[in-house]
mmCIF file of C-alpha atoms and ligand atoms in Angstrom:
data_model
loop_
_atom_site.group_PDB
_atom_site.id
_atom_site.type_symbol
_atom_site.label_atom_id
_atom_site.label_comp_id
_atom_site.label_asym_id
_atom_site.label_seq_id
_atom_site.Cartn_x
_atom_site.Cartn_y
_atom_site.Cartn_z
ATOM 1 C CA UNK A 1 -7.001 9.893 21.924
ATOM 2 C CA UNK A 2 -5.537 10.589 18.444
ATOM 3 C CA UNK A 3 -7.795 10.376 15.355
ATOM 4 C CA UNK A 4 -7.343 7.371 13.341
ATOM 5 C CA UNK A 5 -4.498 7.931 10.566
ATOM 6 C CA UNK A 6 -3.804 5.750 7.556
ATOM 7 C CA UNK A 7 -0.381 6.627 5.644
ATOM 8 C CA UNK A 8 -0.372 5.995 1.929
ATOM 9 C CA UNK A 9 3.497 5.048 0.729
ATOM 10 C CA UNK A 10 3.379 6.052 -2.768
ATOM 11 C CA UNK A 11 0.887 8.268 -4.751
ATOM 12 C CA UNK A 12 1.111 6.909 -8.041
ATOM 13 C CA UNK A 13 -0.678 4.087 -9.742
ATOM 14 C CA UNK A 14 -1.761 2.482 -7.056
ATOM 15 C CA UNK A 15 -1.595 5.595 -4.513
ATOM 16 C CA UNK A 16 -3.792 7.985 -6.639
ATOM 17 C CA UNK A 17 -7.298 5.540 -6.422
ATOM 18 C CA UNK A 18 -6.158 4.802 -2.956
ATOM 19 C CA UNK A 19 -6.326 8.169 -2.071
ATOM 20 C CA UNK A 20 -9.609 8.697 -3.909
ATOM 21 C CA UNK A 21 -11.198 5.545 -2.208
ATOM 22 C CA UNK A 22 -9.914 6.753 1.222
ATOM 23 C CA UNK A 23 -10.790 10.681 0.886
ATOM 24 C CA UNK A 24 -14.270 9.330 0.002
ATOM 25 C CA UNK A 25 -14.830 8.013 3.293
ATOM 26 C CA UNK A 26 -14.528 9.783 6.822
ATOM 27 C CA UNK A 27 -13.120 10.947 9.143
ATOM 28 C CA UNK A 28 -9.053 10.288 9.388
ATOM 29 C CA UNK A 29 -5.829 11.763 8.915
ATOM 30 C CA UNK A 30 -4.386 10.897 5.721
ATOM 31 C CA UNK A 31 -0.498 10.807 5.598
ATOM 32 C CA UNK A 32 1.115 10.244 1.964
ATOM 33 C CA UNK A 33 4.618 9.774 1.236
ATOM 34 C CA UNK A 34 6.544 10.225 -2.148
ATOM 35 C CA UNK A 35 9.167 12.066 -2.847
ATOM 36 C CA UNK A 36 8.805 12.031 -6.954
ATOM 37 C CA UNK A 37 6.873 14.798 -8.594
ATOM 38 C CA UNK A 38 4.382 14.066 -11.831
ATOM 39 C CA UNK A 39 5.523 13.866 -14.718
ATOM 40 C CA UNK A 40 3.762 13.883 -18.466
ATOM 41 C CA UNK A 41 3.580 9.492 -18.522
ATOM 42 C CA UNK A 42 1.852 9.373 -15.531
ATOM 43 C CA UNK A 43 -1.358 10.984 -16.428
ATOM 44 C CA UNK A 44 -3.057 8.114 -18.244
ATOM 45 C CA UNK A 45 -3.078 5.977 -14.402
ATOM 46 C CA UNK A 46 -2.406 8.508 -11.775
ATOM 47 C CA UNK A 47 -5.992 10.169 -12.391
ATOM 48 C CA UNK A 48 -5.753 12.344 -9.914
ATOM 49 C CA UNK A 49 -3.166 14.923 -11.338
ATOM 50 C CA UNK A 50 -3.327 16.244 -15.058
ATOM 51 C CA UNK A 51 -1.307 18.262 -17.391
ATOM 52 C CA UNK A 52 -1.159 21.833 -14.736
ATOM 53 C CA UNK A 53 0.179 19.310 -12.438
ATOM 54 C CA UNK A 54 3.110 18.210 -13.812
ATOM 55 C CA UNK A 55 6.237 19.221 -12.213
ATOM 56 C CA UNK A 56 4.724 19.488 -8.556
ATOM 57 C CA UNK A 57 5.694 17.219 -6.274
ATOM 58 C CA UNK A 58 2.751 14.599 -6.338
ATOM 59 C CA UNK A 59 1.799 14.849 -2.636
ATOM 60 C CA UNK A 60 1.760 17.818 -2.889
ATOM 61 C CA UNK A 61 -0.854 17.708 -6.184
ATOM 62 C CA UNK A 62 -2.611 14.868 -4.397
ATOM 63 C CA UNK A 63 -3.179 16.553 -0.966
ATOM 64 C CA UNK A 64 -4.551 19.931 -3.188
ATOM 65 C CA UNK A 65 -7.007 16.784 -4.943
ATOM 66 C CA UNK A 66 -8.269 15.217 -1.779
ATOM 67 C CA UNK A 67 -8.781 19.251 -0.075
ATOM 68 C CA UNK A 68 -10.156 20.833 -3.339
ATOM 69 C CA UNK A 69 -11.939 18.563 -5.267
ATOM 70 C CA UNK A 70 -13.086 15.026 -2.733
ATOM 71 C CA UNK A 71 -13.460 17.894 0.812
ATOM 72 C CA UNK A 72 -11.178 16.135 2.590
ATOM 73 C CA UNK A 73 -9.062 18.214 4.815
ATOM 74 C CA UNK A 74 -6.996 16.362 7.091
ATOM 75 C CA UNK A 75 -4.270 15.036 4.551
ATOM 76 C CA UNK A 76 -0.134 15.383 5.163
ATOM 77 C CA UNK A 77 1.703 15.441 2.551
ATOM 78 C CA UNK A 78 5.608 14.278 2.845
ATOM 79 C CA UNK A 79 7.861 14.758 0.127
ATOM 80 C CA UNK A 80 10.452 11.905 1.657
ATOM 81 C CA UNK A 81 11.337 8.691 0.381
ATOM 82 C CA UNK A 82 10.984 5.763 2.773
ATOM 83 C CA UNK A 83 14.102 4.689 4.104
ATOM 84 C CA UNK A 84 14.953 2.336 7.189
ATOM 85 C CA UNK A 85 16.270 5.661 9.360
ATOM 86 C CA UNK A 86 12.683 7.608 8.898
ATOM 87 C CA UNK A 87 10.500 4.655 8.686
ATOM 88 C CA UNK A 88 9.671 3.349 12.000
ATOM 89 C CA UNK A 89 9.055 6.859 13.523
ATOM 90 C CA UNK A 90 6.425 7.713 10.941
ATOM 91 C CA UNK A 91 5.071 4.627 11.169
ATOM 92 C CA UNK A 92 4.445 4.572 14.296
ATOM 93 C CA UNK A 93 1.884 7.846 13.425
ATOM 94 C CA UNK A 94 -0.084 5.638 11.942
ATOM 95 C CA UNK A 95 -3.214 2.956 12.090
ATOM 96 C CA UNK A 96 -2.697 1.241 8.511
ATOM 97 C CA UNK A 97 -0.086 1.244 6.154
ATOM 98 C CA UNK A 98 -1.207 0.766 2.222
ATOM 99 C CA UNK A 99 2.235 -0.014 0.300
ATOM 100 C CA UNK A 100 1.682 1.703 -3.133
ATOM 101 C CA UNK A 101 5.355 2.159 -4.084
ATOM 102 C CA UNK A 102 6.818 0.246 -7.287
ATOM 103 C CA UNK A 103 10.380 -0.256 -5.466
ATOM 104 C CA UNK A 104 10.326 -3.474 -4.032
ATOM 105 C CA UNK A 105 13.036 -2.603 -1.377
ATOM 106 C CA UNK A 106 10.688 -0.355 -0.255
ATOM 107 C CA UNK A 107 7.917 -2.983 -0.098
ATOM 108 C CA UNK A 108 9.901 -5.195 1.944
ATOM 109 C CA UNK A 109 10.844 -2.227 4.620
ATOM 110 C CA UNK A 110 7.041 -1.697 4.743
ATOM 111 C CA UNK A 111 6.810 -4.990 5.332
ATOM 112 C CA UNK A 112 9.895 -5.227 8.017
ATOM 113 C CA UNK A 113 8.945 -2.150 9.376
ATOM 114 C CA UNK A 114 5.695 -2.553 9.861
ATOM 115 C CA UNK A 115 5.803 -6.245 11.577
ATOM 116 C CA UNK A 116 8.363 -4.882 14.201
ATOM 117 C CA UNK A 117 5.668 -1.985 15.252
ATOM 118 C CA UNK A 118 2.731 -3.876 15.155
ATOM 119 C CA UNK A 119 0.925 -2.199 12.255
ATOM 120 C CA UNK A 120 -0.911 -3.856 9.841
ATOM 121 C CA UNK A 121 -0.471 -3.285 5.770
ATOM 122 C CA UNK A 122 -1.616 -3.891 2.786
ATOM 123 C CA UNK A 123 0.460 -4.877 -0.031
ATOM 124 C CA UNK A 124 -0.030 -3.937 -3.609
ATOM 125 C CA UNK A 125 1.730 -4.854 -6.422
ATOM 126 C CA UNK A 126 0.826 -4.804 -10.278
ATOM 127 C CA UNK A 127 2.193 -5.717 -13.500
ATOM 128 C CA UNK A 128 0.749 -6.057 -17.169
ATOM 129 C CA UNK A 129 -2.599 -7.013 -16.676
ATOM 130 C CA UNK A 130 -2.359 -8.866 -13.744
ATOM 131 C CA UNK A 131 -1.983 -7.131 -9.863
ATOM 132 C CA UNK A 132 -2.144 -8.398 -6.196
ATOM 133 C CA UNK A 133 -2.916 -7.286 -3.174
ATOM 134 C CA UNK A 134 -2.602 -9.142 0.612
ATOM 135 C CA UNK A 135 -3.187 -7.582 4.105
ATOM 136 C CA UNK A 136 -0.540 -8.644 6.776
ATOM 137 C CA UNK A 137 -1.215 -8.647 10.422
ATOM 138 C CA UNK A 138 2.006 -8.909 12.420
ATOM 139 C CA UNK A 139 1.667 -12.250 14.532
ATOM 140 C CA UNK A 140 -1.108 -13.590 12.795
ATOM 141 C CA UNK A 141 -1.088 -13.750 9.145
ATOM 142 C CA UNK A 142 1.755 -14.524 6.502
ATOM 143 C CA UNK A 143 3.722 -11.261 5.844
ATOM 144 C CA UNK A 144 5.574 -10.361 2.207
ATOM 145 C CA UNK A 145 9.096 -12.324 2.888
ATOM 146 C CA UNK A 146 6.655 -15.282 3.686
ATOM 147 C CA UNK A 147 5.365 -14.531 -0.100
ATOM 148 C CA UNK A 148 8.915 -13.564 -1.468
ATOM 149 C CA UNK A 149 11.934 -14.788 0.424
ATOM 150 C CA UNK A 150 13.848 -12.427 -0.763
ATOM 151 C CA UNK A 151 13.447 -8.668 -2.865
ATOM 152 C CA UNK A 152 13.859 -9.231 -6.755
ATOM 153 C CA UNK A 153 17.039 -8.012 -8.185
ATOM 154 C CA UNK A 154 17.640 -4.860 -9.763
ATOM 155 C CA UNK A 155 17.349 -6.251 -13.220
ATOM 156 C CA UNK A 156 14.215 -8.116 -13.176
ATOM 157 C CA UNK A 157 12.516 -4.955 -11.255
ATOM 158 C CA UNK A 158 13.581 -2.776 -14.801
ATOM 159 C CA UNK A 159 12.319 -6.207 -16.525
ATOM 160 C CA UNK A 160 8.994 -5.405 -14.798
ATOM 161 C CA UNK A 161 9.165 -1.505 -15.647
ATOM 162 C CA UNK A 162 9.421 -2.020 -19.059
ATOM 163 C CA UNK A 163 6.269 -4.260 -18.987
ATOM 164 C CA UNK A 164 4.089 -1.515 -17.968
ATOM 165 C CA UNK A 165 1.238 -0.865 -16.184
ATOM 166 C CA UNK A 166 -2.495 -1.308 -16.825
ATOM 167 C CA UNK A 167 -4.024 1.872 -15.725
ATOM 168 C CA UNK A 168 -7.465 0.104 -14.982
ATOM 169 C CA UNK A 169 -5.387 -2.637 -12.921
ATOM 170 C CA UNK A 170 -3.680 -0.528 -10.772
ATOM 171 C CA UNK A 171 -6.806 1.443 -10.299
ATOM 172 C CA UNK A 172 -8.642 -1.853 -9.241
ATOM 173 C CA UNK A 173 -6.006 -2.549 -6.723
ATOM 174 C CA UNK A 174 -5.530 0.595 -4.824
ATOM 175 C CA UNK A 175 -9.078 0.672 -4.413
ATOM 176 C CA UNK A 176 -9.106 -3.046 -3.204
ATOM 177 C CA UNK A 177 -6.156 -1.537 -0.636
ATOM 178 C CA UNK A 178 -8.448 1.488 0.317
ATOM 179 C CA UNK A 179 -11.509 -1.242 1.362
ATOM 180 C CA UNK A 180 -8.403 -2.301 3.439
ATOM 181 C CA UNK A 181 -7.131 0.341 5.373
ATOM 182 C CA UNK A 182 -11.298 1.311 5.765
ATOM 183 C CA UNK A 183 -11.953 -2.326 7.181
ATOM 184 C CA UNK A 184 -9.326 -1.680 10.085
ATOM 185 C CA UNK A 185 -10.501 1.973 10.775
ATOM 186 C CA UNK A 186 -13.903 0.634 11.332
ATOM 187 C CA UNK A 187 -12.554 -2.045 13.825
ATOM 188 C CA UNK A 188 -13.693 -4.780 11.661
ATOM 189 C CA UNK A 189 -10.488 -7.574 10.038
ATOM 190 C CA UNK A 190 -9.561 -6.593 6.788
ATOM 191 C CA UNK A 191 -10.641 -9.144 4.060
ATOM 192 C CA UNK A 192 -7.441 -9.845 2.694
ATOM 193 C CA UNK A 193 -5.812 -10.164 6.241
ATOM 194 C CA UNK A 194 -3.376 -13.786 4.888
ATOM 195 C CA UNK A 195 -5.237 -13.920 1.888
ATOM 196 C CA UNK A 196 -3.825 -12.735 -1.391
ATOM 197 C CA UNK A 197 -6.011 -11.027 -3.797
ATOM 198 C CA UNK A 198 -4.843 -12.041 -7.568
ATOM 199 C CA UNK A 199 -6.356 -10.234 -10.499
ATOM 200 C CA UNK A 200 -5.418 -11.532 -13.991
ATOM 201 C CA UNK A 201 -7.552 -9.440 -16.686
ATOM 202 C CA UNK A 202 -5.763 -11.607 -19.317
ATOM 203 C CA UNK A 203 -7.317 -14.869 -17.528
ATOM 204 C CA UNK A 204 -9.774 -16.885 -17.802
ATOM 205 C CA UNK A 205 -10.354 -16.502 -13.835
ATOM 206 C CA UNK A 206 -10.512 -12.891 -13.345
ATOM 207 C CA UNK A 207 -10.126 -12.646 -9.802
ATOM 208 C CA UNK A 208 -8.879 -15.405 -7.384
ATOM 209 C CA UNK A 209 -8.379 -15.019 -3.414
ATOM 210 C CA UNK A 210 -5.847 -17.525 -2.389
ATOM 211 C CA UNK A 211 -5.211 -18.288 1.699
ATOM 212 C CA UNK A 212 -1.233 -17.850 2.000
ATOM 213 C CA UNK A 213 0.212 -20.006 4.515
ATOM 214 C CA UNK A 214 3.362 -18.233 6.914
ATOM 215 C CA UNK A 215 6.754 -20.190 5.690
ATOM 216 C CA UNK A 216 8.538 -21.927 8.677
ATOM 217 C CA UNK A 217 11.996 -20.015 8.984
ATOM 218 C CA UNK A 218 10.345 -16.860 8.098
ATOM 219 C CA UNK A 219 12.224 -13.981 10.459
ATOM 220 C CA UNK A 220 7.943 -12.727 10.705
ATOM 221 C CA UNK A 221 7.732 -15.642 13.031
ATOM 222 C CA UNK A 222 10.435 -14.763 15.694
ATOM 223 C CA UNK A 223 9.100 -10.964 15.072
ATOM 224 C CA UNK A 224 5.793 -12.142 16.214
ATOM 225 C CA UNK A 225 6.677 -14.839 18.699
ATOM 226 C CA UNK A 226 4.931 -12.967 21.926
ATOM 227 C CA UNK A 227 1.776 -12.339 20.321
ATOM 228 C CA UNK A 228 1.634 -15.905 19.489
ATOM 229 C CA UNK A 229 2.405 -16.972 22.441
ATOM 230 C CA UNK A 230 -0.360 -15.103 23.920
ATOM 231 C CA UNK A 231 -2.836 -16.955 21.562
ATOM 232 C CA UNK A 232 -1.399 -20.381 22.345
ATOM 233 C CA UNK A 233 -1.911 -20.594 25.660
ATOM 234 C CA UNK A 234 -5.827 -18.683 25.206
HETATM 235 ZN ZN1 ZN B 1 6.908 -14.016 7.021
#
């Protein structure tokens, strides 16, 4: 039997404490996938690579991080973007997806992608001072078109760049998408399986866990339909 393998999509903001949560604990393959390299405005979030980095390729400067600095030696670093002709074979390497990408059509082939192989993810998002993360289980749980019927469009995404990041934010929710991928290695449900995590450091309620119900006419439920089947009649 294989060793357990979680695949990090992203290693920026939300990748780079992800990969520091996950190197911290055990025994796993680590697969990361980004094809940008680091650049000077990434420092202040993406802790994990500083000023002698910039200009690698960042899996590349991450997997060095996790081998070099956390001991953790069984990382794979993929300089590829995500795209619907590579994703289903990688995925299919893999335990537990952790979506850490900013590109929401990427999000949504995580999400697509991940549903029709019957791997769970966690989804991570962040903006300003606010950020979210959910865990969806194919078959069981709302998934991300459930959340957002449809991708934003390419406007309101550069709307959403131009806001910014909150290093601290992001940092929060990759680690809250770490706990994630962790809970499912161990066997155990992840906490935020249907449940979306909401962080608003500008609120008066800091943190929030809302239940997210699946939307009838979602295409997750005909996706899903023999698993739930299989339930029904239990
Ligand atoms: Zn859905």
């Amino acid at each position: 039997m294989r060793k357990k393998a979680v695949l990090v999509v992203g290693a920026g903001g939300l990748g780079a404490p992800a990969i520091i949560a996950l190197a911290a604990s055990g025994r796993f393959t680590l697969g990361l996938a980004d094809p940008e390299r680091v650049e000077l405005s990434n420092l202040a979030r993406q802790i994990i690579y500083g000023t002698r980095q910039v200009g690698q390729f960042k899996v590349e400067a991450a997997a060095r991080y996790a081998r070099e600095t956390l001991g953790f030696r069984d990382v794979r670093p993929m300089n590829i973007a995500l795209n619907a002709a590579n994703a289903p074979e990688l995925v299919a390497q893999y335990d537990f997806v952790i979506d850490a990408t900013d590109d929401p059509a990427v999000k949504f082939l995580i999400n697509d992608v991940c549903l029709a192989m019957g791997r769970p993810f966690c989804y991570g998002g962040v903006l300003g001072f606010r950020g979210q993360a959910m865990t969806i289980v194919g078959g069981e749980t709302a998934c991300l078109r459930c959340l957002f019927e449809f991708p934003p469009d390419q406007d309101e995404v550069a709307t959403c760049r131009e806001a910014g990041i909150v290093g601290s934010v992001a940092g929060l929710v990759g680690f809250v998408q770490a706990k994630e991928a962790l809970y499912c290695l161990r066997g155990l449900r992840p906490r935020l399986a249907g449940k979306l995590f909401a962080y608003d450091g500008a609120g008066r309620r800091a943190i929030r866990i809302l239940p997210v119900q699946r939307r009838e006419g979602c295409a997750c439920a005909s996706a899903c339909s023999a698993s739930e089947d299989v339930r029904a009649g239990a």
